[in-house]
PDB file of C-alpha atoms and ligand atoms in Angstrom:
ATOM      1  CA  MET A 249      85.926   6.931   7.750  1.00 60.00           C
ATOM      2  CA  VAL A 250      88.677   6.276  10.598  1.00 62.00           C
ATOM      3  CA  SER A 251      92.113   7.445   9.586  1.00 78.00           C
ATOM      4  CA  SER A 252      95.045   8.889  12.006  1.00 85.00           C
ATOM      5  CA  ASN A 253      95.908  11.060   9.715  1.00 95.00           C
ATOM      6  CA  LEU A 254      92.949  12.967   9.762  1.00 98.00           C
ATOM      7  CA  LEU A 255      89.961  14.426  12.157  1.00 97.00           C
ATOM      8  CA  VAL A 256      86.445  14.371  10.739  1.00 98.00           C
ATOM      9  CA  GLU A 257      83.232  15.624  12.716  1.00 98.00           C
ATOM     10  CA  ASP A 258      80.187  16.741  11.220  1.00 98.00           C
ATOM     11  CA  ARG A 259      78.144  20.060  12.775  1.00 98.00           C
ATOM     12  CA  GLY A 260      74.680  19.892  11.471  1.00 97.00           C
ATOM     13  CA  ALA A 261      75.505  19.936   7.240  1.00 97.00           C
ATOM     14  CA  VAL A 262      79.044  21.257   7.824  1.00 98.00           C
ATOM     15  CA  ARG A 263      81.617  18.455   7.500  1.00 98.00           C
ATOM     16  CA  ARG A 264      85.439  19.445   9.130  1.00 98.00           C
ATOM     17  CA  ILE A 265      88.037  17.788   8.049  1.00 98.00           C
ATOM     18  CA  THR A 266      91.335  18.424   9.789  1.00 98.00           C
ATOM     19  CA  LEU A 267      94.851  17.376   8.593  1.00 98.00           C
ATOM     20  CA  ASN A 268      96.202  15.616  11.728  1.00 97.00           C
ATOM     21  CA  ARG A 269     100.085  15.327  11.993  1.00 97.00           C
ATOM     22  CA  PRO A 270     100.731  18.529  13.955  1.00 97.00           C
ATOM     23  CA  ASP A 271     104.008  17.546  14.882  1.00 97.00           C
ATOM     24  CA  LYS A 272     105.244  17.370  11.029  1.00 97.00           C
ATOM     25  CA  LEU A 273     102.781  20.779  10.487  1.00 98.00           C
ATOM     26  CA  ASN A 274     100.487  18.276   8.519  1.00 98.00           C
ATOM     27  CA  ALA A 275     102.791  17.575   5.816  1.00 98.00           C
ATOM     28  CA  LEU A 276     101.129  16.035   3.181  1.00 97.00           C
ATOM     29  CA  ASN A 277     102.978  12.184   2.353  1.00 96.00           C
ATOM     30  CA  HIS A 278     101.401   9.506   0.351  1.00 95.00           C
ATOM     31  CA  ALA A 279      99.015   7.976   3.065  1.00 96.00           C
ATOM     32  CA  THR A 280      97.626  11.531   4.190  1.00 97.00           C
ATOM     33  CA  LEU A 281      96.722  12.369   0.266  1.00 97.00           C
ATOM     34  CA  THR A 282      95.008   8.782   0.065  1.00 96.00           C
ATOM     35  CA  ASP A 283      93.135   9.426   3.203  1.00 97.00           C
ATOM     36  CA  LEU A 284      91.993  13.033   2.165  1.00 98.00           C
ATOM     37  CA  HIS A 285      90.780  11.701  -1.052  1.00 97.00           C
ATOM     38  CA  GLN A 286      88.642   8.852   0.575  1.00 97.00           C
ATOM     39  CA  ALA A 287      87.402  11.304   3.047  1.00 98.00           C
ATOM     40  CA  PHE A 288      85.950  13.921   0.184  1.00 98.00           C
ATOM     41  CA  GLU A 289      85.016  10.997  -1.919  1.00 98.00           C
ATOM     42  CA  ALA A 290      82.857  10.348   1.204  1.00 98.00           C
ATOM     43  CA  ALA A 291      81.908  14.124   1.774  1.00 98.00           C
ATOM     44  CA  GLY A 292      80.524  14.331  -2.018  1.00 97.00           C
ATOM     45  CA  ARG A 293      78.490  11.079  -1.798  1.00 97.00           C
ATOM     46  CA  ASP A 294      76.772  11.888   1.615  1.00 97.00           C
ATOM     47  CA  ASP A 295      73.778  14.026   0.586  1.00 95.00           C
ATOM     48  CA  ALA A 296      73.660  15.385   4.698  1.00 96.00           C
ATOM     49  CA  VAL A 297      77.235  17.241   4.118  1.00 98.00           C
ATOM     50  CA  ARG A 298      76.135  20.589   2.362  1.00 97.00           C
ATOM     51  CA  VAL A 299      79.398  22.266   3.002  1.00 98.00           C
ATOM     52  CA  VAL A 300      83.077  21.395   3.862  1.00 98.00           C
ATOM     53  CA  VAL A 301      85.710  22.820   6.029  1.00 98.00           C
ATOM     54  CA  LEU A 302      89.289  21.899   5.883  1.00 98.00           C
ATOM     55  CA  THR A 303      91.828  22.881   8.102  1.00 98.00           C
ATOM     56  CA  GLY A 304      95.387  21.557   9.974  1.00 98.00           C
ATOM     57  CA  ALA A 305      95.804  20.594  13.676  1.00 98.00           C
ATOM     58  CA  GLY A 306      97.871  22.653  15.948  1.00 96.00           C
ATOM     59  CA  PRO A 307      98.725  26.163  16.256  1.00 93.00           C
ATOM     60  CA  LYS A 308     101.395  26.344  13.786  1.00 97.00           C
ATOM     61  CA  ALA A 309     100.317  25.117  10.428  1.00 98.00           C
ATOM     62  CA  PHE A 310      97.794  24.725   7.602  1.00 98.00           C
ATOM     63  CA  VAL A 311      99.774  22.359   5.665  1.00 98.00           C
ATOM     64  CA  ALA A 312     103.713  22.841   5.698  1.00 98.00           C
ATOM     65  CA  GLY A 313     103.832  21.487   2.431  1.00 97.00           C
ATOM     66  CA  ALA A 314     104.203  18.026   0.843  1.00 97.00           C
ATOM     67  CA  ASP A 315     106.158  15.351   2.941  1.00 97.00           C
ATOM     68  CA  ILE A 316     109.962  16.859   2.399  1.00 97.00           C
ATOM     69  CA  ALA A 317     111.136  13.595   3.932  1.00 97.00           C
ATOM     70  CA  GLU A 318     109.193  11.181   1.902  1.00 96.00           C
ATOM     71  CA  MET A 319     110.236  13.233  -1.261  1.00 97.00           C
ATOM     72  CA  ASN A 320     113.975  12.824  -0.850  1.00 97.00           C
ATOM     73  CA  GLY A 321     113.675   9.136  -1.357  1.00 95.00           C
ATOM     74  CA  LEU A 322     111.694   9.071  -4.791  1.00 97.00           C
ATOM     75  CA  SER A 323     112.655   8.097  -8.192  1.00 97.00           C
ATOM     76  CA  PRO A 324     111.270  10.379 -11.063  1.00 98.00           C
ATOM     77  CA  VAL A 325     108.816   7.838 -11.934  1.00 98.00           C
ATOM     78  CA  GLN A 326     107.589   7.714  -7.914  1.00 97.00           C
ATOM     79  CA  ALA A 327     108.060  11.439  -8.361  1.00 97.00           C
ATOM     80  CA  ARG A 328     105.426  11.324 -11.190  1.00 98.00           C
ATOM     81  CA  ASP A 329     103.139   9.570  -9.184  1.00 97.00           C
ATOM     82  CA  PHE A 330     103.120  11.069  -6.468  1.00 96.00           C
ATOM     83  CA  SER A 331     102.321  14.353  -8.683  1.00 97.00           C
ATOM     84  CA  ARG A 332      99.367  12.849 -10.138  1.00 97.00           C
ATOM     85  CA  HIS A 333      98.298  11.740  -6.582  1.00 97.00           C
ATOM     86  CA  GLY A 334      98.054  15.063  -5.164  1.00 98.00           C
ATOM     87  CA  GLN A 335      96.619  16.465  -8.456  1.00 98.00           C
ATOM     88  CA  ALA A 336      94.141  14.161  -8.230  1.00 98.00           C
ATOM     89  CA  LEU A 337      93.076  14.773  -4.930  1.00 98.00           C
ATOM     90  CA  MET A 338      93.068  18.526  -5.682  1.00 98.00           C
ATOM     91  CA  ARG A 339      90.587  18.488  -8.750  1.00 98.00           C
ATOM     92  CA  ARG A 340      88.665  15.922  -6.659  1.00 98.00           C
ATOM     93  CA  ILE A 341      88.445  18.566  -4.031  1.00 98.00           C
ATOM     94  CA  GLU A 342      87.928  21.372  -6.905  1.00 98.00           C
ATOM     95  CA  THR A 343      84.871  19.577  -8.564  1.00 97.00           C
ATOM     96  CA  LEU A 344      83.088  18.196  -5.630  1.00 98.00           C
ATOM     97  CA  GLY A 345      79.883  19.886  -6.010  1.00 97.00           C
ATOM     98  CA  LYS A 346      79.827  21.163  -2.931  1.00 98.00           C
ATOM     99  CA  PRO A 347      81.490  24.465  -1.482  1.00 98.00           C
ATOM    100  CA  VAL A 348      84.770  23.794   0.307  1.00 98.00           C
ATOM    101  CA  LEU A 349      86.402  26.088   2.671  1.00 98.00           C
ATOM    102  CA  ALA A 350      89.982  26.037   4.045  1.00 98.00           C
ATOM    103  CA  MET A 351      90.639  27.479   7.061  1.00 98.00           C
ATOM    104  CA  VAL A 352      93.808  28.758   7.126  1.00 98.00           C
ATOM    105  CA  ASN A 353      95.219  28.769  10.634  1.00 96.00           C
ATOM    106  CA  GLY A 354      99.136  28.946  10.062  1.00 98.00           C
ATOM    107  CA  PHE A 355     101.333  28.047   7.267  1.00 98.00           C
ATOM    108  CA  ALA A 356     100.219  26.870   3.901  1.00 98.00           C
ATOM    109  CA  LEU A 357     103.762  26.025   1.767  1.00 98.00           C
ATOM    110  CA  GLY A 358     103.987  24.237  -1.198  1.00 98.00           C
ATOM    111  CA  GLY A 359     101.422  21.266  -1.331  1.00 98.00           C
ATOM    112  CA  GLY A 360      99.889  23.091   1.317  1.00 98.00           C
ATOM    113  CA  LEU A 361      98.985  26.356  -0.575  1.00 98.00           C
ATOM    114  CA  GLU A 362      98.230  24.239  -3.404  1.00 98.00           C
ATOM    115  CA  LEU A 363      95.355  22.345  -1.268  1.00 98.00           C
ATOM    116  CA  ALA A 364      93.874  25.935  -0.101  1.00 98.00           C
ATOM    117  CA  MET A 365      94.036  26.862  -3.835  1.00 98.00           C
ATOM    118  CA  ALA A 366      92.041  23.615  -4.768  1.00 98.00           C
ATOM    119  CA  CYS A 367      89.216  24.912  -2.404  1.00 98.00           C
ATOM    120  CA  HIS A 368      86.627  27.266  -3.172  1.00 98.00           C
ATOM    121  CA  LEU A 369      86.795  29.813  -0.494  1.00 98.00           C
ATOM    122  CA  ARG A 370      90.167  30.700   1.763  1.00 98.00           C
ATOM    123  CA  ILE A 371      89.768  32.362   4.862  1.00 98.00           C
ATOM    124  CA  LEU A 372      92.799  33.094   6.340  1.00 98.00           C
ATOM    125  CA  ALA A 373      94.330  34.062  10.002  1.00 98.00           C
ATOM    126  CA  ASP A 374      96.308  37.261  10.111  1.00 98.00           C
ATOM    127  CA  THR A 375      98.853  35.307  11.379  1.00 98.00           C
ATOM    128  CA  ALA A 376      99.128  32.652   8.349  1.00 98.00           C
ATOM    129  CA  LYS A 377     101.837  32.941   5.753  1.00 98.00           C
ATOM    130  CA  ILE A 378     101.570  31.204   2.414  1.00 98.00           C
ATOM    131  CA  GLY A 379     103.925  30.223  -0.462  1.00 98.00           C
ATOM    132  CA  GLN A 380     105.389  27.975  -2.922  1.00 98.00           C
ATOM    133  CA  PRO A 381     108.895  27.405  -1.420  1.00 98.00           C
ATOM    134  CA  GLU A 382     109.626  24.737  -3.803  1.00 98.00           C
ATOM    135  CA  VAL A 383     112.497  26.247  -5.737  1.00 98.00           C
ATOM    136  CA  ASN A 384     114.411  26.818  -2.370  1.00 98.00           C
ATOM    137  CA  LEU A 385     114.472  22.681  -2.522  1.00 98.00           C
ATOM    138  CA  GLY A 386     115.528  22.525  -6.073  1.00 98.00           C
ATOM    139  CA  LEU A 387     111.421  21.141  -6.924  1.00 98.00           C
ATOM    140  CA  VAL A 388     108.973  22.519  -8.724  1.00 98.00           C
ATOM    141  CA  PRO A 389     105.399  23.272  -7.528  1.00 98.00           C
ATOM    142  CA  GLY A 390     103.497  19.305  -8.435  1.00 98.00           C
ATOM    143  CA  PHE A 391     100.172  19.328  -6.933  1.00 98.00           C
ATOM    144  CA  GLY A 392      98.589  22.348  -9.546  1.00 98.00           C
ATOM    145  CA  GLY A 393     100.060  25.288  -7.975  1.00 98.00           C
ATOM    146  CA  THR A 394     101.672  26.585 -10.892  1.00 98.00           C
ATOM    147  CA  GLN A 395      98.087  26.435 -13.000  1.00 97.00           C
ATOM    148  CA  ARG A 396      95.833  27.026  -9.858  1.00 97.00           C
ATOM    149  CA  LEU A 397      97.931  30.270  -8.854  1.00 98.00           C
ATOM    150  CA  LEU A 398      98.330  31.401 -12.183  1.00 97.00           C
ATOM    151  CA  ARG A 399      94.444  31.234 -12.553  1.00 96.00           C
ATOM    152  CA  LEU A 400      93.720  32.512  -9.276  1.00 97.00           C
ATOM    153  CA  ALA A 401      95.838  35.538  -9.329  1.00 97.00           C
ATOM    154  CA  GLY A 402      97.600  36.277 -12.357  1.00 97.00           C
ATOM    155  CA  ARG A 403     100.675  35.278 -14.221  1.00 97.00           C
ATOM    156  CA  GLY A 404     102.759  38.315 -11.998  1.00 97.00           C
ATOM    157  CA  ALA A 405     101.788  36.238  -8.764  1.00 97.00           C
ATOM    158  CA  ALA A 406     102.126  33.287 -10.236  1.00 98.00           C
ATOM    159  CA  LEU A 407     105.776  33.944 -10.928  1.00 98.00           C
ATOM    160  CA  GLU A 408     106.576  35.949  -8.217  1.00 97.00           C
ATOM    161  CA  LEU A 409     105.785  33.622  -5.133  1.00 98.00           C
ATOM    162  CA  CYS A 410     107.350  30.632  -7.381  1.00 98.00           C
ATOM    163  CA  LEU A 411     110.393  32.093  -8.832  1.00 98.00           C
ATOM    164  CA  LEU A 412     111.030  33.812  -5.551  1.00 98.00           C
ATOM    165  CA  GLY A 413     109.867  31.105  -3.253  1.00 98.00           C
ATOM    166  CA  GLN A 414     109.347  33.381   0.097  1.00 98.00           C
ATOM    167  CA  PRO A 415     106.488  33.117   1.822  1.00 98.00           C
ATOM    168  CA  ILE A 416     103.844  36.159   2.023  1.00 98.00           C
ATOM    169  CA  ASP A 417     101.862  37.125   4.925  1.00 98.00           C
ATOM    170  CA  ALA A 418      97.942  37.461   4.812  1.00 98.00           C
ATOM    171  CA  ALA A 419      97.344  40.812   4.204  1.00 98.00           C
ATOM    172  CA  ARG A 420      99.172  40.601   0.521  1.00 98.00           C
ATOM    173  CA  ALA A 421      97.561  37.250  -0.020  1.00 98.00           C
ATOM    174  CA  LEU A 422      94.198  39.042   0.394  1.00 98.00           C
ATOM    175  CA  GLN A 423      95.837  41.860  -2.098  1.00 98.00           C
ATOM    176  CA  LEU A 424      96.915  39.470  -4.603  1.00 97.00           C
ATOM    177  CA  GLY A 425      93.093  37.746  -4.305  1.00 97.00           C
ATOM    178  CA  ILE A 426      94.339  34.504  -3.247  1.00 98.00           C
ATOM    179  CA  ALA A 427      93.160  34.875   0.198  1.00 98.00           C
ATOM    180  CA  THR A 428      89.229  35.425   0.450  1.00 97.00           C
ATOM    181  CA  ARG A 429      89.140  37.080   3.404  1.00 97.00           C
ATOM    182  CA  VAL A 430      91.468  37.625   6.144  1.00 98.00           C
ATOM    183  CA  VAL A 431      90.313  37.711  10.128  1.00 98.00           C
ATOM    184  CA  ALA A 432      92.268  38.078  13.754  1.00 98.00           C
ATOM    185  CA  ALA A 433      93.461  34.374  14.494  1.00 98.00           C
ATOM    186  CA  ASP A 434      91.033  34.153  17.566  1.00 98.00           C
ATOM    187  CA  GLN A 435      88.062  34.895  15.141  1.00 98.00           C
ATOM    188  CA  LEU A 436      89.089  32.516  12.239  1.00 98.00           C
ATOM    189  CA  GLU A 437      86.732  29.653  13.695  1.00 98.00           C
ATOM    190  CA  ALA A 438      83.726  31.944  14.603  1.00 98.00           C
ATOM    191  CA  GLU A 439      84.233  33.384  11.109  1.00 98.00           C
ATOM    192  CA  THR A 440      84.406  30.338   8.890  1.00 98.00           C
ATOM    193  CA  ASP A 441      81.676  28.451  10.820  1.00 98.00           C
ATOM    194  CA  ARG A 442      79.428  31.926   9.963  1.00 98.00           C
ATOM    195  CA  VAL A 443      80.455  31.243   6.442  1.00 98.00           C
ATOM    196  CA  ALA A 444      79.888  27.870   6.195  1.00 98.00           C
ATOM    197  CA  ASP A 445      76.665  28.270   8.112  1.00 98.00           C
ATOM    198  CA  GLN A 446      75.069  30.719   5.508  1.00 98.00           C
ATOM    199  CA  LEU A 447      76.372  28.330   2.592  1.00 98.00           C
ATOM    200  CA  ALA A 448      74.776  25.051   4.488  1.00 97.00           C
ATOM    201  CA  ALA A 449      71.504  27.302   4.800  1.00 96.00           C
ATOM    202  CA  SER A 450      71.847  27.973   1.062  1.00 97.00           C
ATOM    203  CA  ALA A 451      70.474  26.135  -1.981  1.00 97.00           C
ATOM    204  CA  PRO A 452      72.694  23.466  -2.757  1.00 96.00           C
ATOM    205  CA  GLN A 453      71.908  22.910  -6.342  1.00 96.00           C
ATOM    206  CA  ALA A 454      71.925  26.226  -6.760  1.00 97.00           C
ATOM    207  CA  LEU A 455      75.471  26.452  -5.394  1.00 98.00           C
ATOM    208  CA  ARG A 456      76.710  23.445  -7.267  1.00 97.00           C
ATOM    209  CA  GLY A 457      75.361  25.219 -10.499  1.00 97.00           C
ATOM    210  CA  VAL A 458      77.726  28.222  -9.538  1.00 98.00           C
ATOM    211  CA  LEU A 459      80.612  26.229  -8.711  1.00 97.00           C
ATOM    212  CA  ASP A 460      80.134  24.138 -12.265  1.00 96.00           C
ATOM    213  CA  ALA A 461      79.606  27.303 -14.204  1.00 96.00           C
ATOM    214  CA  VAL A 462      82.956  28.879 -12.279  1.00 97.00           C
ATOM    215  CA  ILE A 463      85.192  25.908 -12.648  1.00 95.00           C
ATOM    216  CA  THR A 464      83.943  23.674 -15.518  1.00 92.00           C
ATOM    217  CA  GLY A 465      82.585  26.367 -17.486  1.00 94.00           C
ATOM    218  CA  GLY A 466      85.486  28.788 -17.092  1.00 93.00           C
ATOM    219  CA  ASP A 467      88.143  26.314 -17.995  1.00 89.00           C
ATOM    220  CA  GLY A 468      87.178  26.859 -21.726  1.00 91.00           C
ATOM    221  CA  PRO A 469      86.961  30.087 -24.494  1.00 95.00           C
ATOM    222  CA  LEU A 470      84.126  32.482 -23.316  1.00 96.00           C
ATOM    223  CA  GLU A 471      81.473  31.112 -25.799  1.00 96.00           C
ATOM    224  CA  ALA A 472      81.422  27.606 -24.054  1.00 95.00           C
ATOM    225  CA  GLY A 473      81.675  29.132 -20.668  1.00 96.00           C
ATOM    226  CA  LEU A 474      78.278  31.316 -21.524  1.00 97.00           C
ATOM    227  CA  ASP A 475      76.742  28.029 -23.203  1.00 96.00           C
ATOM    228  CA  TYR A 476      77.569  26.570 -20.047  1.00 94.00           C
ATOM    229  CA  GLU A 477      75.732  28.928 -18.036  1.00 96.00           C
ATOM    230  CA  THR A 478      73.117  28.817 -19.590  1.00 97.00           C
ATOM    231  CA  GLN A 479      72.723  25.118 -18.982  1.00 96.00           C
ATOM    232  CA  VAL A 480      73.214  25.027 -15.349  1.00 96.00           C
ATOM    233  CA  PHE A 481      70.839  28.621 -15.376  1.00 97.00           C
ATOM    234  CA  ALA A 482      68.125  26.360 -16.921  1.00 97.00           C
ATOM    235  CA  VAL A 483      68.655  23.165 -14.351  1.00 95.00           C
ATOM    236  CA  ALA A 484      68.045  25.553 -11.274  1.00 96.00           C
ATOM    237  CA  PHE A 485      64.446  25.477 -12.903  1.00 97.00           C
ATOM    238  CA  SER A 486      63.815  22.176 -12.314  1.00 96.00           C
ATOM    239  CA  THR A 487      64.474  22.055  -8.852  1.00 97.00           C
ATOM    240  CA  GLN A 488      61.954  22.878  -5.830  1.00 97.00           C
ATOM    241  CA  ASP A 489      64.619  25.344  -4.497  1.00 97.00           C
ATOM    242  CA  MET A 490      64.060  27.571  -7.011  1.00 97.00           C
ATOM    243  CA  LYS A 491      60.183  27.458  -6.565  1.00 97.00           C
ATOM    244  CA  GLU A 492      60.938  27.889  -2.734  1.00 97.00           C
ATOM    245  CA  GLY A 493      63.517  30.636  -3.529  1.00 97.00           C
ATOM    246  CA  THR A 494      61.672  32.592  -5.617  1.00 97.00           C
ATOM    247  CA  GLY A 495      58.502  32.256  -3.983  1.00 97.00           C
ATOM    248  CA  ALA A 496      59.543  33.211  -0.310  1.00 97.00           C
ATOM    249  CA  PHE A 497      61.135  36.548  -2.028  1.00 97.00           C
ATOM    250  CA  LEU A 498      57.681  37.365  -3.869  1.00 97.00           C
ATOM    251  CA  ALA A 499      55.665  36.109  -0.217  1.00 97.00           C
ATOM    252  CA  ARG A 500      58.129  38.272   1.982  1.00 97.00           C
ATOM    253  CA  ARG A 501      59.350  35.334   3.387  1.00 97.00           C
ATOM    254  CA  LYS A 502      62.862  33.310   4.423  1.00 95.00           C
ATOM    255  CA  PRO A 503      63.076  30.611   2.537  1.00 96.00           C
ATOM    256  CA  GLU A 504      63.856  27.075   3.460  1.00 95.00           C
ATOM    257  CA  PHE A 505      65.495  24.995   0.684  1.00 95.00           C
ATOM    258  CA  SER A 506      65.663  21.480   0.851  1.00 93.00           C
ATOM    259  CA  GLY A 507      68.391  20.351  -1.303  1.00 92.00           C
ATOM    260  CA  ARG A 508      65.786  18.981  -4.000  1.00 93.00           C
TER     261      ARG A 508
HETATM  262  N1  COA B  34     107.824  17.772   5.146  1.00 81.08           N
HETATM  263  C1  COA B  34     107.892  17.143   5.992  1.00 81.08           C
HETATM  264  N2  COA B  34     108.232  17.475   7.247  1.00 81.08           N
HETATM  265  C2  COA B  34     108.194  18.601   7.774  1.00 81.08           C
HETATM  266  C3  COA B  34     107.613  19.965   6.752  1.00 81.08           C
HETATM  267  C4  COA B  34     107.597  19.012   5.093  1.00 81.08           C
HETATM  268  N3  COA B  34     107.314  20.108   4.239  1.00 81.08           N
HETATM  269  N4  COA B  34     107.569  20.827   7.377  1.00 81.08           N
HETATM  270  C5  COA B  34     107.791  20.739   8.470  1.00 81.08           C
HETATM  271  N5  COA B  34     108.008  19.376   8.996  1.00 81.08           N
HETATM  272  C6  COA B  34     108.455  18.987  10.162  1.00 81.08           C
HETATM  273  C7  COA B  34     110.097  19.043  10.520  1.00 81.08           C
HETATM  274  O1  COA B  34     111.058  18.201   9.864  1.00 81.08           O
HETATM  275  C8  COA B  34     109.972  19.278  12.127  1.00 81.08           C
HETATM  276  O2  COA B  34     110.099  17.501  12.133  1.00 81.08           O
HETATM  277  P1  COA B  34     110.916  17.335  13.427  1.00 81.08           P
HETATM  278  O3  COA B  34     110.530  17.850  14.252  1.00 81.08           O
HETATM  279  O4  COA B  34     110.531  15.582  13.598  1.00 81.08           O
HETATM  280  O5  COA B  34     112.169  17.773  13.157  1.00 81.08           O
HETATM  281  C9  COA B  34     108.363  19.661  12.422  1.00 81.08           C
HETATM  282  O6  COA B  34     107.834  19.132  11.440  1.00 81.08           O
HETATM  283  C10 COA B  34     108.523  20.907  12.553  1.00 81.08           C
HETATM  284  O7  COA B  34     108.812  21.795  11.676  1.00 81.08           O
HETATM  285  P2  COA B  34     109.803  22.917  11.921  1.00 81.08           P
HETATM  286  O8  COA B  34     110.758  23.334  11.034  1.00 81.08           O
HETATM  287  O9  COA B  34     111.135  22.271  13.297  1.00 81.08           O
HETATM  288  O10 COA B  34     109.442  24.277  12.449  1.00 81.08           O
HETATM  289  P3  COA B  34     109.458  25.464  12.602  1.00 81.08           P
HETATM  290  O11 COA B  34     108.254  26.527  13.448  1.00 81.08           O
HETATM  291  O12 COA B  34     111.093  26.013  13.081  1.00 81.08           O
HETATM  292  O13 COA B  34     109.616  26.134  11.045  1.00 81.08           O
HETATM  293  C11 COA B  34     108.847  26.071   8.943  1.00 81.08           C
HETATM  294  C12 COA B  34     108.650  25.914  10.265  1.00 81.08           C
HETATM  295  C13 COA B  34     107.766  25.785   8.236  1.00 81.08           C
HETATM  296  C14 COA B  34     109.425  27.110   8.133  1.00 81.08           C
HETATM  297  C15 COA B  34     109.826  24.942   8.344  1.00 81.08           C
HETATM  298  O14 COA B  34     109.198  23.984   8.766  1.00 81.08           O
HETATM  299  C16 COA B  34     109.869  24.698   6.515  1.00 81.08           C
HETATM  300  O15 COA B  34     110.248  25.810   6.096  1.00 81.08           O
HETATM  301  N6  COA B  34     108.851  23.501   6.163  1.00 81.08           N
HETATM  302  C17 COA B  34     109.416  23.550   4.840  1.00 81.08           C
HETATM  303  C18 COA B  34     108.552  24.094   3.854  1.00 81.08           C
HETATM  304  C19 COA B  34     108.423  23.796   2.660  1.00 81.08           C
HETATM  305  O16 COA B  34     109.145  24.304   2.015  1.00 81.08           O
HETATM  306  N7  COA B  34     107.396  23.241   2.019  1.00 81.08           N
HETATM  307  C20 COA B  34     106.902  22.988   0.716  1.00 81.08           C
HETATM  308  C21 COA B  34     107.666  21.679   0.447  1.00 81.08           C
HETATM  309  S1  COA B  34     107.806  20.970  -0.981  1.00 81.08           S
END
């Protein structure tokens, strides 16, 4: 896929998608949302891709939000479509069925934090700043921020970030459970590669089962979630990788997962 808004590169089974509008701090305009949607569709379809890393180009930002210049001219009907467009992308990422890591190299504000929260793990540089500053613009988060922040970090954190609109630093993001881990900025890439490689060597169907159980199974009441977990647990027994993983443990050797 060729896009001026994104860079896409593969390192083994790890696909890196880089938002590439550094002069606008990688702000999400309509075209970039569309390109991201297509890039995630392609990554989801490609069996050779086992893990996706999402990041932003340039030294300053992961993503500094939805494109304010573009939003300034929207009618309410266009705003509704823009919100739905963004939300559909976030849901596509969340339900991709393979792990997506956000490598947060700087500002993740507004739509940037919403994008990072749709990813399954968030690795932050210690210099990163995250927040939902929409109220400062007379706006409300529209790409799922109120709902994902609530589910990820609880009502207190969701209201603190969305009402006050102040960015928080990486240490506070870790404390609130929004960051998965925080590393020195010069270690961000190496640490993200390390986590991505670990996931790429893991059994893809088992990872998919975990993602399905936590994300889809976790959306309903406990009984339904437990039932969902039983289903994905049983499905794992149909895979060669389950035989390989348990057999390798018993034979005291390292497993080689094929993805089947
Ligand atoms: N939408 C559109 N353009 C944006 C943007 C956004 N969300 N965030 C930054 N930009 C643009 C700026 O307009 C500027 O473009 P220009 O050089 O053509 O004027 C460029 O990116 C660099 O941003 P700048 O503000 O000069 O950088 P800074 O280092 O002084 O400040 C931020 C960085 C992140 C604090 C500041 O850009 C900011 O507050 N951005 C908006 C954050 C926000 O409210 N996001 C939520 C949107 S709903």
